[in-house]
């Protein structure tokens, strides 16, 4: 199935580079571009892409506001935020909004394709550096753990810990010493029991609940 993609960034050269990488990936079709947040909302609503690559720092309407607007639509796209690491203070707010991932502008081209495919498949992905250093820095410190954590088995708790490190199913399977298909089943159970829609939101849950704390393994 072809993945319909819209690219929104206020720098023309970055848009051109992202388009070049995306169009060279099998099964990805760039159906629109936008140079600011207002245009990103308009183009997305017109073209109805599967995935929107959205710069978090945009003129007229910033990426966070554009994402919030689009995610309130009846059938929103999956949104992967583009960011320069360390330059934005709204990353945590964007995660809580429900975006499907973060792509660092310094990431290699293959990460762009992977982020688009993962988002289109209904999952979420963030760079491990963002997972450990940005989400953790905004993590809440609750007084007591939420009851959802009590529903997880010891194996599922281990899987959740490894998810917070930005590991793929294959990497988790290798560390756990069990099959990748089994890990997929555990991940699905973790998402269901926590009441979240993808692994990215599970990571947010883990930090906000205090299950994982900044600076601790």
Short mmCIF file of C-alpha atoms in Angstrom, two decimals:
data_model
loop_
_atom_site.label_atom_id
_atom_site.label_comp_id
_atom_site.label_asym_id
_atom_site.label_seq_id
_atom_site.Cartn_x
_atom_site.Cartn_y
_atom_site.Cartn_z
CA UNK A 1 0.00 0.00 0.00
CA UNK A 2 1.32 3.44 -0.93
CA UNK A 3 1.86 5.83 1.98
CA UNK A 4 0.60 9.34 1.23
CA UNK A 5 2.89 11.93 2.79
CA UNK A 6 2.76 15.70 3.34
CA UNK A 7 5.93 17.59 4.32
CA UNK A 8 5.66 20.85 6.29
CA UNK A 9 8.78 22.91 6.99
CA UNK A 10 9.41 26.62 6.56
CA UNK A 11 12.85 26.05 4.97
CA UNK A 12 12.60 25.25 1.27
CA UNK A 13 15.94 23.41 1.17
CA UNK A 14 14.91 21.14 4.04
CA UNK A 15 11.59 20.40 2.35
CA UNK A 16 13.42 19.58 -0.87
CA UNK A 17 15.80 17.25 0.96
CA UNK A 18 12.97 15.50 2.79
CA UNK A 19 11.02 15.12 -0.45
CA UNK A 20 14.04 13.63 -2.20
CA UNK A 21 14.57 11.05 0.52
CA UNK A 22 10.86 10.18 0.73
CA UNK A 23 10.34 9.88 -3.02
CA UNK A 24 13.30 7.50 -3.30
CA UNK A 25 11.66 5.15 -0.78
CA UNK A 26 9.43 2.45 -2.30
CA UNK A 27 5.78 2.88 -1.49
CA UNK A 28 5.95 6.52 -0.34
CA UNK A 29 4.16 9.23 -2.33
CA UNK A 30 4.67 12.90 -1.41
CA UNK A 31 1.27 14.48 -2.10
CA UNK A 32 1.86 17.98 -0.75
CA UNK A 33 4.16 20.50 0.92
CA UNK A 34 3.62 23.43 3.28
CA UNK A 35 5.82 26.35 4.31
CA UNK A 36 3.95 27.37 7.48
CA UNK A 37 1.50 26.01 10.00
CA UNK A 38 -1.63 27.49 8.46
CA UNK A 39 -0.71 26.03 5.09
CA UNK A 40 0.12 22.69 6.72
CA UNK A 41 -3.41 22.45 8.13
CA UNK A 42 -4.97 23.43 4.80
CA UNK A 43 -2.85 21.08 2.67
CA UNK A 44 -3.37 18.19 5.07
CA UNK A 45 -7.13 18.62 5.12
CA UNK A 46 -7.20 18.86 1.33
CA UNK A 47 -4.89 15.94 0.51
CA UNK A 48 -5.77 13.71 3.51
CA UNK A 49 -2.33 12.07 3.76
CA UNK A 50 -1.55 9.03 5.88
CA UNK A 51 1.40 10.80 7.50
CA UNK A 52 2.35 14.44 8.04
CA UNK A 53 5.97 15.43 8.66
CA UNK A 54 5.57 18.66 10.62
CA UNK A 55 8.27 21.06 11.78
CA UNK A 56 7.62 22.10 15.37
CA UNK A 57 8.88 25.66 14.74
CA UNK A 58 6.73 27.18 12.00
CA UNK A 59 5.61 30.74 11.12
CA UNK A 60 1.97 31.94 11.36
CA UNK A 61 0.96 28.78 13.27
CA UNK A 62 3.55 26.72 15.11
CA UNK A 63 3.76 22.96 14.73
CA UNK A 64 2.25 22.24 18.13
CA UNK A 65 -0.85 24.34 17.38
CA UNK A 66 -1.14 22.84 13.89
CA UNK A 67 -0.87 19.31 15.30
CA UNK A 68 -3.48 20.04 17.97
CA UNK A 69 -5.83 21.40 15.30
CA UNK A 70 -5.40 18.43 12.96
CA UNK A 71 -5.58 15.76 15.65
CA UNK A 72 -8.99 17.11 16.63
CA UNK A 73 -10.32 16.28 13.14
CA UNK A 74 -12.54 13.18 12.72
CA UNK A 75 -9.91 11.23 10.76
CA UNK A 76 -6.53 12.83 11.48
CA UNK A 77 -3.26 11.78 9.88
CA UNK A 78 -0.40 10.30 11.84
CA UNK A 79 1.94 13.19 12.68
CA UNK A 80 5.72 12.96 13.02
CA UNK A 81 7.26 16.15 14.39
CA UNK A 82 10.51 17.49 12.94
CA UNK A 83 12.80 19.18 15.43
CA UNK A 84 16.32 20.40 16.03
CA UNK A 85 17.34 18.76 19.29
CA UNK A 86 17.57 21.12 22.24
CA UNK A 87 15.89 24.05 20.50
CA UNK A 88 12.24 23.50 21.43
CA UNK A 89 10.42 23.62 24.75
CA UNK A 90 7.14 22.18 23.48
CA UNK A 91 8.22 18.59 22.86
CA UNK A 92 6.52 17.22 25.94
CA UNK A 93 3.31 19.11 25.17
CA UNK A 94 3.37 17.68 21.64
CA UNK A 95 3.74 14.15 23.00
CA UNK A 96 0.72 14.66 25.21
CA UNK A 97 -1.21 15.98 22.22
CA UNK A 98 -0.85 12.59 20.57
CA UNK A 99 1.75 12.91 17.80
CA UNK A 100 3.22 9.69 16.47
CA UNK A 101 6.88 10.51 16.80
CA UNK A 102 9.81 12.86 16.61
CA UNK A 103 12.40 12.99 13.87
CA UNK A 104 15.59 14.90 14.54
CA UNK A 105 16.67 16.99 11.54
CA UNK A 106 20.16 15.65 12.08
CA UNK A 107 18.96 12.04 11.74
CA UNK A 108 20.20 9.95 8.78
CA UNK A 109 17.86 9.59 5.79
CA UNK A 110 16.92 6.01 6.62
CA UNK A 111 15.42 7.23 9.92
CA UNK A 112 13.04 9.45 7.96
CA UNK A 113 11.74 6.51 5.96
CA UNK A 114 11.48 4.33 9.07
CA UNK A 115 9.58 7.04 10.99
CA UNK A 116 7.10 7.44 8.11
CA UNK A 117 6.53 3.70 7.76
CA UNK A 118 6.15 3.16 11.52
CA UNK A 119 3.66 6.01 11.80
CA UNK A 120 1.67 4.82 8.79
CA UNK A 121 1.47 1.36 10.36
CA UNK A 122 -0.27 2.90 13.37
CA UNK A 123 2.68 2.94 15.74
CA UNK A 124 4.97 5.65 17.08
CA UNK A 125 8.71 6.21 17.07
CA UNK A 126 11.10 8.68 18.63
CA UNK A 127 14.85 9.00 18.53
CA UNK A 128 16.41 7.41 21.66
CA UNK A 129 18.14 10.70 22.44
CA UNK A 130 14.77 12.43 22.63
CA UNK A 131 13.34 9.58 24.66
CA UNK A 132 16.01 9.68 27.34
CA UNK A 133 16.93 13.37 27.51
CA UNK A 134 13.86 15.36 26.55
CA UNK A 135 10.87 13.34 27.75
CA UNK A 136 12.73 12.54 30.96
CA UNK A 137 13.47 16.21 31.62
CA UNK A 138 9.74 16.99 31.54
CA UNK A 139 8.64 13.90 33.46
CA UNK A 140 6.20 14.35 36.33
CA UNK A 141 6.90 12.97 39.79
CA UNK A 142 3.55 11.53 40.98
CA UNK A 143 2.79 10.66 44.59
CA UNK A 144 1.61 7.14 43.76
CA UNK A 145 1.78 4.90 40.67
CA UNK A 146 -1.36 4.65 38.54
CA UNK A 147 -3.42 1.45 38.85
CA UNK A 148 -2.81 0.50 35.21
CA UNK A 149 0.75 -0.54 36.11
CA UNK A 150 -0.61 -3.20 38.48
CA UNK A 151 -2.27 -4.94 35.54
CA UNK A 152 1.06 -5.61 33.80
CA UNK A 153 2.88 -8.90 34.27
CA UNK A 154 6.61 -8.88 35.18
CA UNK A 155 7.49 -9.60 31.55
CA UNK A 156 5.25 -6.76 30.34
CA UNK A 157 6.88 -4.39 32.85
CA UNK A 158 10.27 -5.37 31.44
CA UNK A 159 9.00 -4.71 27.91
CA UNK A 160 7.72 -1.28 28.98
CA UNK A 161 11.13 -0.42 30.46
CA UNK A 162 12.82 -1.36 27.20
CA UNK A 163 10.26 0.64 25.19
CA UNK A 164 11.28 3.75 27.12
CA UNK A 165 14.82 3.28 25.80
CA UNK A 166 13.61 3.62 22.22
CA UNK A 167 14.29 -0.01 21.31
CA UNK A 168 12.58 -1.76 18.42
CA UNK A 169 10.75 -5.08 18.81
CA UNK A 170 13.76 -6.87 17.34
CA UNK A 171 16.14 -5.22 19.82
CA UNK A 172 13.82 -5.99 22.75
CA UNK A 173 13.56 -9.62 21.63
CA UNK A 174 17.36 -9.91 21.49
CA UNK A 175 17.73 -8.50 25.00
CA UNK A 176 14.92 -10.64 26.41
CA UNK A 177 16.07 -13.79 24.64
CA UNK A 178 12.66 -14.57 23.15
CA UNK A 179 11.10 -14.36 19.69
CA UNK A 180 10.16 -11.11 18.00
CA UNK A 181 6.58 -12.30 17.43
CA UNK A 182 6.26 -12.93 21.18
CA UNK A 183 7.51 -9.42 21.89
CA UNK A 184 4.92 -8.01 19.48
CA UNK A 185 2.28 -9.77 21.54
CA UNK A 186 3.68 -8.36 24.79
CA UNK A 187 3.80 -4.84 23.34
CA UNK A 188 0.18 -5.13 22.20
CA UNK A 189 -0.83 -6.23 25.71
CA UNK A 190 1.08 -3.33 27.29
CA UNK A 191 -0.67 -0.82 25.04
CA UNK A 192 -4.09 -2.36 25.70
CA UNK A 193 -3.67 -2.50 29.47
CA UNK A 194 -2.32 1.05 29.72
CA UNK A 195 -5.06 2.36 27.44
CA UNK A 196 -2.64 4.02 25.00
CA UNK A 197 -2.69 3.84 21.23
CA UNK A 198 1.00 3.28 20.41
CA UNK A 199 4.44 2.68 21.90
CA UNK A 200 5.25 6.39 21.89
CA UNK A 201 2.30 7.13 24.18
CA UNK A 202 3.39 4.17 26.35
CA UNK A 203 6.76 5.88 26.80
CA UNK A 204 5.01 9.10 27.82
CA UNK A 205 2.89 7.13 30.29
CA UNK A 206 5.99 5.48 31.77
CA UNK A 207 7.71 8.80 32.44
CA UNK A 208 4.64 10.70 33.60
CA UNK A 209 3.60 7.92 35.96
CA UNK A 210 7.03 7.78 37.56
CA UNK A 211 7.57 4.19 36.42
CA UNK A 212 10.77 5.43 34.78
CA UNK A 213 12.63 8.31 36.39
CA UNK A 214 15.17 10.68 34.78
CA UNK A 215 18.72 9.51 35.27
CA UNK A 216 17.73 6.02 36.41
CA UNK A 217 17.92 2.82 34.31
#
